[in-house]
PDB file of C-alpha atoms and ligand atoms in Angstrom:
ATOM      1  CA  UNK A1023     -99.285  17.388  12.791  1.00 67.00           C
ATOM      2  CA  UNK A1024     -96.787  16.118  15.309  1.00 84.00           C
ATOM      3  CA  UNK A1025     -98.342  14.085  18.119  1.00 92.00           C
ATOM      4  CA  UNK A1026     -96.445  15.844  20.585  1.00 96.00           C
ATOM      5  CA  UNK A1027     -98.186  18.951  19.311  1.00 97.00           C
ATOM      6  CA  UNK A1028    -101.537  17.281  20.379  1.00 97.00           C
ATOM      7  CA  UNK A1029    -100.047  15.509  23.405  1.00 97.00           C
ATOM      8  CA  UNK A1030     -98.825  19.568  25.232  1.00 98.00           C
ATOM      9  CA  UNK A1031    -102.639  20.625  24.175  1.00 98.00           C
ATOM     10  CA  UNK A1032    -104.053  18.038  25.985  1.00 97.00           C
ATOM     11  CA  UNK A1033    -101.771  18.564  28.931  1.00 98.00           C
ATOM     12  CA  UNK A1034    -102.205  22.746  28.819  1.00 98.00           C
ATOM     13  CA  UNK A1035    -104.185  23.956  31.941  1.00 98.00           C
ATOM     14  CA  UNK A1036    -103.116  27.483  30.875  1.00 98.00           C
ATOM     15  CA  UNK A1037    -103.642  28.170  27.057  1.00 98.00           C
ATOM     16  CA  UNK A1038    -102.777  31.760  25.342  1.00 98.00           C
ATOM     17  CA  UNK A1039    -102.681  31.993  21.601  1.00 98.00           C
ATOM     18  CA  UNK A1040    -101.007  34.882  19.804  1.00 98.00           C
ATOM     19  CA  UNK A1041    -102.110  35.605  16.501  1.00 98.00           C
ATOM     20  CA  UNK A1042    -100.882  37.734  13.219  1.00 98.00           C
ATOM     21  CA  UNK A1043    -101.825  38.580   9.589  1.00 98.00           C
ATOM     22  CA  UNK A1044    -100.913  35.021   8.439  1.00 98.00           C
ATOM     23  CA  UNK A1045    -104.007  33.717   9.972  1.00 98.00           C
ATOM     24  CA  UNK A1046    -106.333  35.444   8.209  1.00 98.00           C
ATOM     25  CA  UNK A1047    -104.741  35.080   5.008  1.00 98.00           C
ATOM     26  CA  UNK A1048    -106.282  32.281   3.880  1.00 98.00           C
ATOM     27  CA  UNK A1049    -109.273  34.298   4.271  1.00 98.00           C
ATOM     28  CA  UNK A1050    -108.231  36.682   1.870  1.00 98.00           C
ATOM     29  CA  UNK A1051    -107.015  39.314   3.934  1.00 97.00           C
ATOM     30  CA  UNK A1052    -103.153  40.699   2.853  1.00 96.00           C
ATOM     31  CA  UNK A1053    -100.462  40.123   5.435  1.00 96.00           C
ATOM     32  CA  UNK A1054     -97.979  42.844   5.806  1.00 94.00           C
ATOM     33  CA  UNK A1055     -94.328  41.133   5.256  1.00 92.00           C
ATOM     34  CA  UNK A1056     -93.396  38.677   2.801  1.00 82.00           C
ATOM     35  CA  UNK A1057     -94.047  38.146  -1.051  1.00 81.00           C
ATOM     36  CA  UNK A1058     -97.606  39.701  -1.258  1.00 84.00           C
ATOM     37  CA  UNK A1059     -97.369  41.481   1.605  1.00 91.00           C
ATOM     38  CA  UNK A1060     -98.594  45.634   2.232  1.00 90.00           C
ATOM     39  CA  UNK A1061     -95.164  46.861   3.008  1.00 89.00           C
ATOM     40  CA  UNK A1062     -93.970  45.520  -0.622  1.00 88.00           C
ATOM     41  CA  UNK A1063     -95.905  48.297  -2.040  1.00 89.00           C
ATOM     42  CA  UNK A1064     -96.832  50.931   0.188  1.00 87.00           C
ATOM     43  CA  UNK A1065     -94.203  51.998   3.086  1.00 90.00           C
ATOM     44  CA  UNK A1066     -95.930  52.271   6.420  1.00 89.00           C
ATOM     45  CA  UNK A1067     -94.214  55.660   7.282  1.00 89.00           C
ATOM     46  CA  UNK A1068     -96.518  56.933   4.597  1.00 91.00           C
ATOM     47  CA  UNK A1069     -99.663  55.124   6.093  1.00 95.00           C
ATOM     48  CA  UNK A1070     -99.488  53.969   9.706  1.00 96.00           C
ATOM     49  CA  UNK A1071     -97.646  56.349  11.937  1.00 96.00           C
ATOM     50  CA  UNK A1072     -99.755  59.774  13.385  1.00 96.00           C
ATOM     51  CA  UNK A1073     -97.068  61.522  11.621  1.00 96.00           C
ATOM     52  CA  UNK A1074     -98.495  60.444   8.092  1.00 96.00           C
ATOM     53  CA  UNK A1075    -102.376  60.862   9.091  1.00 97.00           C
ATOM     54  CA  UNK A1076    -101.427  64.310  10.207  1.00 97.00           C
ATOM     55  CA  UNK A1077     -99.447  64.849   6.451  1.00 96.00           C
ATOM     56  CA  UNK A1078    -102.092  63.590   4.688  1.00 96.00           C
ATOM     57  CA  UNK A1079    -105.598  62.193   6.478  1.00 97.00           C
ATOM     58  CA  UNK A1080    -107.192  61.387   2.772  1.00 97.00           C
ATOM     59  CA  UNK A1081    -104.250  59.280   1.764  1.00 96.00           C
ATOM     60  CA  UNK A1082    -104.567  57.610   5.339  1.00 96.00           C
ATOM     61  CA  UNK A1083    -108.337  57.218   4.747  1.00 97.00           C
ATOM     62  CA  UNK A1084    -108.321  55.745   1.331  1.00 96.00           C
ATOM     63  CA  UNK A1085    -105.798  53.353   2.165  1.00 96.00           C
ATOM     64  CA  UNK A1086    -107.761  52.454   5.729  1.00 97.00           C
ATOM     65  CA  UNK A1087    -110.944  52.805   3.501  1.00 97.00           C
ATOM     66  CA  UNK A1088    -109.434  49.776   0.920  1.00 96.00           C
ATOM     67  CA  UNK A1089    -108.511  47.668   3.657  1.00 97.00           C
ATOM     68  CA  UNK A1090    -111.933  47.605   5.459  1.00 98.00           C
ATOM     69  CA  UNK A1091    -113.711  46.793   1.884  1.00 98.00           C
ATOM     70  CA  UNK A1092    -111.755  43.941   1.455  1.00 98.00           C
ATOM     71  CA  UNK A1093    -112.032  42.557   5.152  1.00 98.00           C
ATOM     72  CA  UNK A1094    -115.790  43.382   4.601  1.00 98.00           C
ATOM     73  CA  UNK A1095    -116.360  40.987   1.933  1.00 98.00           C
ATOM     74  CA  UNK A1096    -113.904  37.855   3.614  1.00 98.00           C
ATOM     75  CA  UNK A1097    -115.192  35.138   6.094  1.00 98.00           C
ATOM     76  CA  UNK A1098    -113.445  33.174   8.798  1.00 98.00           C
ATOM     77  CA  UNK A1099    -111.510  30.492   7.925  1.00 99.00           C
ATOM     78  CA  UNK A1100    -110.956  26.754   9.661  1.00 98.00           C
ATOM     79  CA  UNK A1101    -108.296  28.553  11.520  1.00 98.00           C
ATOM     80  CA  UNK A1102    -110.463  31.112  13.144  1.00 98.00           C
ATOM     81  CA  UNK A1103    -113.144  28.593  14.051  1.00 98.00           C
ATOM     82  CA  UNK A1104    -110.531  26.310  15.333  1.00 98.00           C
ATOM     83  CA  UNK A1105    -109.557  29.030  18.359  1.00 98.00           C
ATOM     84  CA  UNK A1106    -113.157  29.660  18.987  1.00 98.00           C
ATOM     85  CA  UNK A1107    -113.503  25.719  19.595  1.00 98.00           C
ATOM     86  CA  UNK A1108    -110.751  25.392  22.064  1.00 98.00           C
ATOM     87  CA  UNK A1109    -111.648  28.434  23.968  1.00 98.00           C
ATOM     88  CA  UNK A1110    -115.220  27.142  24.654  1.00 98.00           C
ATOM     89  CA  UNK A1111    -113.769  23.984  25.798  1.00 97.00           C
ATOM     90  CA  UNK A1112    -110.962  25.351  27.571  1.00 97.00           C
ATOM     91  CA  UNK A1113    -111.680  26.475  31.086  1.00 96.00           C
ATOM     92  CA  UNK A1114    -108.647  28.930  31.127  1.00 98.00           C
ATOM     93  CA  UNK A1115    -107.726  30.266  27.301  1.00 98.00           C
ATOM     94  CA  UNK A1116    -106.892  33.713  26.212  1.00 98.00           C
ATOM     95  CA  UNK A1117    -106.466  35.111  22.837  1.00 98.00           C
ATOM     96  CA  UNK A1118    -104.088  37.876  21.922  1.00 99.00           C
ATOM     97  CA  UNK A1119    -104.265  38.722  18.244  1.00 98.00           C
ATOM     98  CA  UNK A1120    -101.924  41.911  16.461  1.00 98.00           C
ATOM     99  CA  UNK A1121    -105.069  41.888  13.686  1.00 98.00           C
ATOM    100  CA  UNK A1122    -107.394  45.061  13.151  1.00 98.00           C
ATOM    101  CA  UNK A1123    -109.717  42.635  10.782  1.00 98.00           C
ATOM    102  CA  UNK A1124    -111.902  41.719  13.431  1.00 98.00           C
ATOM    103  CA  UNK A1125    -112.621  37.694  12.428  1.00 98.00           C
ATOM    104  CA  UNK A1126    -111.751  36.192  15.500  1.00 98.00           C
ATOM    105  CA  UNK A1127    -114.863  37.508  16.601  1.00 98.00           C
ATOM    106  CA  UNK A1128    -116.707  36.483  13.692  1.00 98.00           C
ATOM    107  CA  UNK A1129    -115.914  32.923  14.438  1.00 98.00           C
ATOM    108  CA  UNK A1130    -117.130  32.992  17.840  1.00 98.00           C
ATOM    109  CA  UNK A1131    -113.728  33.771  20.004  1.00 98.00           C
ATOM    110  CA  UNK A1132    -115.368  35.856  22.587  1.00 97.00           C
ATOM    111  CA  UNK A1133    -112.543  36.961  24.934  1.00 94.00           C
ATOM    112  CA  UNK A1134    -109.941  38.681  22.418  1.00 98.00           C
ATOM    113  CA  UNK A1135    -107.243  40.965  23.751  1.00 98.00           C
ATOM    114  CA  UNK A1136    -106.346  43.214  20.512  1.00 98.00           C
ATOM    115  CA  UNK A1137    -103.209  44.561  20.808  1.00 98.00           C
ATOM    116  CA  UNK A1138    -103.606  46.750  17.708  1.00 98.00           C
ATOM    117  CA  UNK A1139    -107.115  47.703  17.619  1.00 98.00           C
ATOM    118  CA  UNK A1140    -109.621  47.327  15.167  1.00 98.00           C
ATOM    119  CA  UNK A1141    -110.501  48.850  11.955  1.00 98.00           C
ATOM    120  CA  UNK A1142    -114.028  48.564  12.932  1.00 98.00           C
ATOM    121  CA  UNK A1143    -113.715  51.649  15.297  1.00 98.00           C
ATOM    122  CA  UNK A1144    -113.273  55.119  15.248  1.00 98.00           C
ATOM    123  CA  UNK A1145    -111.462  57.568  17.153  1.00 98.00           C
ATOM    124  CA  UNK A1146    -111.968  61.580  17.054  1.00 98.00           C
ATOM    125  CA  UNK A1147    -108.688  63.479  17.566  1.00 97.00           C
ATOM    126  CA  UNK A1148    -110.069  65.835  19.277  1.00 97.00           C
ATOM    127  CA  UNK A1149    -112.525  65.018  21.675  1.00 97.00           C
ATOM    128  CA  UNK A1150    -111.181  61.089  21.690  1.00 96.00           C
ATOM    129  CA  UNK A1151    -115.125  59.991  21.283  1.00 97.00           C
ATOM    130  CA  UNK A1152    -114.962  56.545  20.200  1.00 97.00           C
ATOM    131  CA  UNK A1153    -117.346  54.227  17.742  1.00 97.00           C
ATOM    132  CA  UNK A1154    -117.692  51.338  16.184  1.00 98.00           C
ATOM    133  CA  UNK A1155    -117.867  52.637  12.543  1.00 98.00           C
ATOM    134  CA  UNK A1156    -118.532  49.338   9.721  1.00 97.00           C
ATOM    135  CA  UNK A1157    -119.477  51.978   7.035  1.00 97.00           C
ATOM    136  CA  UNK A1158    -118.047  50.265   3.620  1.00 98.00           C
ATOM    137  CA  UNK A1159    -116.935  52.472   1.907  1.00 97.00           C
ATOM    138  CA  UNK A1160    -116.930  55.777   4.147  1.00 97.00           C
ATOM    139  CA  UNK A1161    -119.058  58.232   2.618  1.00 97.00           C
ATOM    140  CA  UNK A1162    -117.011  61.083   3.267  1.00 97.00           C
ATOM    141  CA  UNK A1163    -113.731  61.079   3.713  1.00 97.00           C
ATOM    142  CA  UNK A1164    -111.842  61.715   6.099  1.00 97.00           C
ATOM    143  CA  UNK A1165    -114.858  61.403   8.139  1.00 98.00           C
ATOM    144  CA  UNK A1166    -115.276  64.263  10.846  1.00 98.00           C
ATOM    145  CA  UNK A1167    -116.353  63.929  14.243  1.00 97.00           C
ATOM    146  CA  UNK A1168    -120.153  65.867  15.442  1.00 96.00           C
ATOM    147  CA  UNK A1169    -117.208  68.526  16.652  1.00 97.00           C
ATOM    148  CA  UNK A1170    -115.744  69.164  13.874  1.00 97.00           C
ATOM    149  CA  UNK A1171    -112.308  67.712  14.259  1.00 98.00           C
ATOM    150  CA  UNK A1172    -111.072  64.566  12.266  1.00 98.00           C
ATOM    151  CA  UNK A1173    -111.800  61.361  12.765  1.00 98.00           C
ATOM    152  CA  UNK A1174    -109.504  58.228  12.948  1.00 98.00           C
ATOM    153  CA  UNK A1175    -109.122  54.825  12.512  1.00 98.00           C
ATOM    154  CA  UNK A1176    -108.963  53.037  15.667  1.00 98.00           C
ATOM    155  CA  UNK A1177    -106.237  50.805  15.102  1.00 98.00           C
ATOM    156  CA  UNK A1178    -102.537  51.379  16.594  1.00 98.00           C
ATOM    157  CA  UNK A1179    -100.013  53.112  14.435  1.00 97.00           C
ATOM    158  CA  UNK A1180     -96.107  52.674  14.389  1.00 95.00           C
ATOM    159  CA  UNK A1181     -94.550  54.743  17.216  1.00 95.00           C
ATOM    160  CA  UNK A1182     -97.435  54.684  19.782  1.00 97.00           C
ATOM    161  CA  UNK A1183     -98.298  52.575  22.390  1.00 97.00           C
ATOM    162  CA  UNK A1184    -100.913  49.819  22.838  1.00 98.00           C
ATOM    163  CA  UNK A1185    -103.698  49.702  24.480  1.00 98.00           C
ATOM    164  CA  UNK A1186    -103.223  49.686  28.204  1.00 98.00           C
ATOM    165  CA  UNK A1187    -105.810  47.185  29.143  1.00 98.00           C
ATOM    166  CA  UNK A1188    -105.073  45.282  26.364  1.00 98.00           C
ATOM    167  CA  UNK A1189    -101.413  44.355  26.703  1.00 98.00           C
ATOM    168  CA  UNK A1190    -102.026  44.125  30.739  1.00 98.00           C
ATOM    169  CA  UNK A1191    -103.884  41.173  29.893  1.00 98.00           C
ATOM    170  CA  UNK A1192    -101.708  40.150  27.645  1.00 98.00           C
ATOM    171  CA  UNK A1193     -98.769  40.034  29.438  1.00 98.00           C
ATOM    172  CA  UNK A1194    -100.505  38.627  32.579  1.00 98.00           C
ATOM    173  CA  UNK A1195    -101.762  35.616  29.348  1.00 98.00           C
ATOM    174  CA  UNK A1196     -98.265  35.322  28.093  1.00 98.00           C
ATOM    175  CA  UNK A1197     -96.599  35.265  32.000  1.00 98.00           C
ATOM    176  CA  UNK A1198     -99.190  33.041  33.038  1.00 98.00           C
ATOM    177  CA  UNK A1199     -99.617  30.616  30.604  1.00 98.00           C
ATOM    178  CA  UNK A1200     -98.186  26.804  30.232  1.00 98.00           C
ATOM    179  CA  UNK A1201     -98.959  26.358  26.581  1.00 98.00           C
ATOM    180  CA  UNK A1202     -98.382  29.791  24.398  1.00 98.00           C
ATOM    181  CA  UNK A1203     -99.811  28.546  20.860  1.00 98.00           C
ATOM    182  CA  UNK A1204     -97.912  31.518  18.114  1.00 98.00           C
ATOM    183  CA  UNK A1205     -99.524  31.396  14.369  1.00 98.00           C
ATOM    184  CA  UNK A1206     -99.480  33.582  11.349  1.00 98.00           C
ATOM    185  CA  UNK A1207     -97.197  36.468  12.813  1.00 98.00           C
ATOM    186  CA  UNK A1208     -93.407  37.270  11.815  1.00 97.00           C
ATOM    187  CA  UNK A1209     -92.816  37.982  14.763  1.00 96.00           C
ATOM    188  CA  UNK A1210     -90.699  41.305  13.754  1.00 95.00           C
ATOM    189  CA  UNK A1211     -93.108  43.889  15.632  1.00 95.00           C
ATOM    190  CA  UNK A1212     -92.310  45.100  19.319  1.00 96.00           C
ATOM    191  CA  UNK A1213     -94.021  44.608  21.826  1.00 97.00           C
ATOM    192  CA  UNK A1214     -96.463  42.028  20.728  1.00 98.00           C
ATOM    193  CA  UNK A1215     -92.984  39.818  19.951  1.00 98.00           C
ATOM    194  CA  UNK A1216     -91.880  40.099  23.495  1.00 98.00           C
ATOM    195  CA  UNK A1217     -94.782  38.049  25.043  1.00 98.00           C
ATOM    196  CA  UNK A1218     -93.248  34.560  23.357  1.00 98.00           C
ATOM    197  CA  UNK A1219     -89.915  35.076  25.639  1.00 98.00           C
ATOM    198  CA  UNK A1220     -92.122  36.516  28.318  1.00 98.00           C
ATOM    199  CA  UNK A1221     -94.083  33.003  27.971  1.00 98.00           C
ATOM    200  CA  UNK A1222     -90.689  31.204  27.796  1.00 98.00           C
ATOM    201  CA  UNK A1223     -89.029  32.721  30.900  1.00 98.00           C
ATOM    202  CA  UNK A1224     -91.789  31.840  32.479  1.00 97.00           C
ATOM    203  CA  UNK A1225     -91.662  27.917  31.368  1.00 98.00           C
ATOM    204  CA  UNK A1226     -94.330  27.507  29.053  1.00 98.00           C
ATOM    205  CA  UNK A1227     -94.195  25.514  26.430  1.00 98.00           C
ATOM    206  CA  UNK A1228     -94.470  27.077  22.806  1.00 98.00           C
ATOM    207  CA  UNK A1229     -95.525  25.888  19.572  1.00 98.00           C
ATOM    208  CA  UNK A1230     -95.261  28.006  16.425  1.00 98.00           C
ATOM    209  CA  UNK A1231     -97.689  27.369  12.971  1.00 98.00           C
ATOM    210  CA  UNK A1232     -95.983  29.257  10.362  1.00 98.00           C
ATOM    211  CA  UNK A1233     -95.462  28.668   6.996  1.00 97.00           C
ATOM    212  CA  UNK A1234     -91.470  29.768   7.574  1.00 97.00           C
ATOM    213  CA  UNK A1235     -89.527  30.132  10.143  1.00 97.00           C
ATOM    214  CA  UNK A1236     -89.516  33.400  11.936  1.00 97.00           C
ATOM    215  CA  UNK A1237     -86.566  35.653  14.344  1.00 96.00           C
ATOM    216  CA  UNK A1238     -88.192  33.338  17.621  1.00 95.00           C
ATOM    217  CA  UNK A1239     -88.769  30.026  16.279  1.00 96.00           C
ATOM    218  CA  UNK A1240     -85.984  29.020  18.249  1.00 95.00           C
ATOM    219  CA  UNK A1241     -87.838  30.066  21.223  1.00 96.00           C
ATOM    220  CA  UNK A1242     -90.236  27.925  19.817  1.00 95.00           C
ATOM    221  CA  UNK A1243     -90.084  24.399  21.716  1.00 95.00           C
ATOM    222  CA  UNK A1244     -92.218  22.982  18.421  1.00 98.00           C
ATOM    223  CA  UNK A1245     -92.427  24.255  14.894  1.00 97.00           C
ATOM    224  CA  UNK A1246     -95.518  23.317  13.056  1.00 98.00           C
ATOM    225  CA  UNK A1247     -94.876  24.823   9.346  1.00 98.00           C
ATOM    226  CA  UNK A1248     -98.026  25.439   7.003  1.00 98.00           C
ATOM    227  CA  UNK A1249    -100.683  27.009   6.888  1.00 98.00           C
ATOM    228  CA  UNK A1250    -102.751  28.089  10.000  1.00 98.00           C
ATOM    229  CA  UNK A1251    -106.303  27.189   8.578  1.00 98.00           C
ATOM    230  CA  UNK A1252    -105.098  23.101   8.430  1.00 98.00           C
ATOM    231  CA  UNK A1253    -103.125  23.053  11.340  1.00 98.00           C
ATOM    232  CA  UNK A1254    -105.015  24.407  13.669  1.00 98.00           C
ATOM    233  CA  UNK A1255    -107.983  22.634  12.884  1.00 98.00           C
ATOM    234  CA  UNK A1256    -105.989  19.452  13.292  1.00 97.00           C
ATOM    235  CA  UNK A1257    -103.743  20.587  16.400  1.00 97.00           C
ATOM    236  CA  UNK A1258    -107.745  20.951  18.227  1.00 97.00           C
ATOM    237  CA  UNK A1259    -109.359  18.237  16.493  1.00 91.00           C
TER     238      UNK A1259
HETATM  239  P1  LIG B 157     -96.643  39.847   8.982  1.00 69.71           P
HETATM  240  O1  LIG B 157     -97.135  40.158   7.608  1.00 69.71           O
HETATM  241  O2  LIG B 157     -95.437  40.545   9.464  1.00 69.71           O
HETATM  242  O3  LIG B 157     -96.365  38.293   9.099  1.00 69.71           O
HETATM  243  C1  LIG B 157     -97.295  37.345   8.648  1.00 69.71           C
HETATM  244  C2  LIG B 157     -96.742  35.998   8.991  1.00 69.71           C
HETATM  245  O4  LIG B 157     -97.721  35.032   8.709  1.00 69.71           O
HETATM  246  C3  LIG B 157     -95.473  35.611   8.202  1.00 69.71           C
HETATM  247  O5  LIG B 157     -94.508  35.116   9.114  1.00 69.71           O
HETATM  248  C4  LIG B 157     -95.969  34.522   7.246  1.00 69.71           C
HETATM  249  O6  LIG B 157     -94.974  33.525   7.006  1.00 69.71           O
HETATM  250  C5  LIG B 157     -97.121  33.942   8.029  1.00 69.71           C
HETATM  251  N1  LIG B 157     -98.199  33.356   7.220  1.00 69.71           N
HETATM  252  C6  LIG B 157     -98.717  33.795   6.042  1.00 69.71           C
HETATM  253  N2  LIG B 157     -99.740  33.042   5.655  1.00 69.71           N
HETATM  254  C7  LIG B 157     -99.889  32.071   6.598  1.00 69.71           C
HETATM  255  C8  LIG B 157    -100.788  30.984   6.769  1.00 69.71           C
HETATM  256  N3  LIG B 157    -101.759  30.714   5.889  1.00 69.71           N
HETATM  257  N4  LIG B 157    -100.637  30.213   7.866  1.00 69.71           N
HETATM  258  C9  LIG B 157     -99.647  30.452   8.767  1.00 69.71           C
HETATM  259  N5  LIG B 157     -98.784  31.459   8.668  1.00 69.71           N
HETATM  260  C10 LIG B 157     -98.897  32.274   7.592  1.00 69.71           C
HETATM  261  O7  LIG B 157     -97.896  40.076   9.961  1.00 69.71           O
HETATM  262  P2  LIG B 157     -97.898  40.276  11.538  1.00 69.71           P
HETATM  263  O8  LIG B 157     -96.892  39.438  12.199  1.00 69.71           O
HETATM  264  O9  LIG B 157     -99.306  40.186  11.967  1.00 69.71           O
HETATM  265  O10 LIG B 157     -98.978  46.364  12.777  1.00 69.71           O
HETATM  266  O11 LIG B 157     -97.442  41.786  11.621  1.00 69.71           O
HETATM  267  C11 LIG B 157     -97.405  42.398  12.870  1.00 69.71           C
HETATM  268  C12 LIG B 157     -97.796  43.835  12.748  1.00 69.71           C
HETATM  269  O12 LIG B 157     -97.017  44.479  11.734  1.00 69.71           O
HETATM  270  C13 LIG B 157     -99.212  44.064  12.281  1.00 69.71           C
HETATM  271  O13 LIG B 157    -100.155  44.010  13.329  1.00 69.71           O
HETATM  272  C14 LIG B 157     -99.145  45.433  11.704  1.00 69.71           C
HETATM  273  C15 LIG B 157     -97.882  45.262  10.897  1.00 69.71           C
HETATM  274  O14 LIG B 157     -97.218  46.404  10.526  1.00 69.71           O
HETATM  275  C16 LIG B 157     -99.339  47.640  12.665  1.00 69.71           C
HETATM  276  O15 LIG B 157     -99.886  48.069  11.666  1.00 69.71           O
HETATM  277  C17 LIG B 157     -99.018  48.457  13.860  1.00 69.71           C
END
């Protein structure tokens, strides 16, 4: 942990915090790129676009299905509980995570702007009624909706957009921020990338925790490289 790292905390009136994967790894959740990561063994045009669910909603469903087990059975880590910390003592904070797994929330962060969903909700393709749905595993699946059409997982696939509300805030975060804190993400997925060079043009400063360097580290005024469940606990110490 640099000092200087702790000094721009302590001088942050505006703080935003973008999170990936890599933060709940040490939880026990996969990541997506990288050595163990999903897309080594399962391509996401098979799994994560609407043009795969409509090919093939069981192989979707399984897959969705596997993922929710295993996020079922992790807990928070230090680096979770860390963010939850400095947003209660932060009078302006905001949290924008790309993760589905829902643990921010389970360590207390209360304001969470999810630019990808959750896998904790459920979306009929029909009649768009929406749930939370924590059924481990799913009984049936796919699961249909009370009319009859199938149901979805209410995360965001490749190829369509976020969620309105959800990246407004975001961007407003990002644009309106003087401290944008990046950790666990490689950065490599569009739009949720964009808001560190939003953050930049608009002269924040930005520290990265990353266990390698990613396409904006350079944006990246400090690089902080390990894991996110030490650092951060240190960083808000
Ligand atoms: P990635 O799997 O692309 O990147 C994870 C990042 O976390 C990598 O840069 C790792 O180096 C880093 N990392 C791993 N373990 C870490 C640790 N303990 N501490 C700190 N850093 C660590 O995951 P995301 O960037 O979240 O989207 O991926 C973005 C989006 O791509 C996901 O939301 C998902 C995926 O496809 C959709 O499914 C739409």
């Amino acid at each position: 942990m640099t000092p200087q790292a702790k000094q721009w905390l302590s001088e942050a009136r505006r703080i935003a915090v973008l999170t990936g994967s890599g933060i709940s790894a040490e939880s026990g959740v996969p990541t997506f790129r990288g050595q163990d990561g999903l897309w080594r063994t399962h391509r996401p045009e098979d799994l994560a676009t609407p043009e795969a669910f409509a090919r093939d909603p069981k192989l979707v469903w399984e897959w969705y299905d596997w993922r929710r087990s295993i996020i079922s059975k992790v807990e928070p880590n230090p680096g979770h509980f860390a963010l939850a910390s400095l947003e209660d003592r932060s009078p302006d904070f905001q949290l924008v995570t790309q993760n589905v797994d829902g643990l921010h929330e389970r360590a207390g962060s209360r304001r969470v702007h999810h630019l990808h969903g959750s896998i904790w909700r459920v979306r009929c393709t029909e009649c768009g009624a929406e749930n939370n749905d924590g059924r481990v595993p799913m009984p049936v699946i796919p699961p249909r909706c009370g009319c009859g059409a199938l149901v979805r997982p209410g995360v965001v696939w490749f190829g369509e957009p976020l969620p309105g509300k959800a990246w407004m805030e975001a961007e407003r975060a990002a644009a309106a921020c003087d401290l944008l804190i990046v950790a666990g993400t490689s950065a490599q997925v569009y739009p949720a990338a964009s808001l560190v060079p939003l953050a930049a043009r608009g002269g924040a400063r930005i520290i990265e925790i990353n266990l390698e360097e990613t396409p904006l580290s350079g944006v990246a005024g400090l690089a902080l490289r390990g894991k996110a469940g030490e650092i951060l606990p240190q960083l808000i110490s």
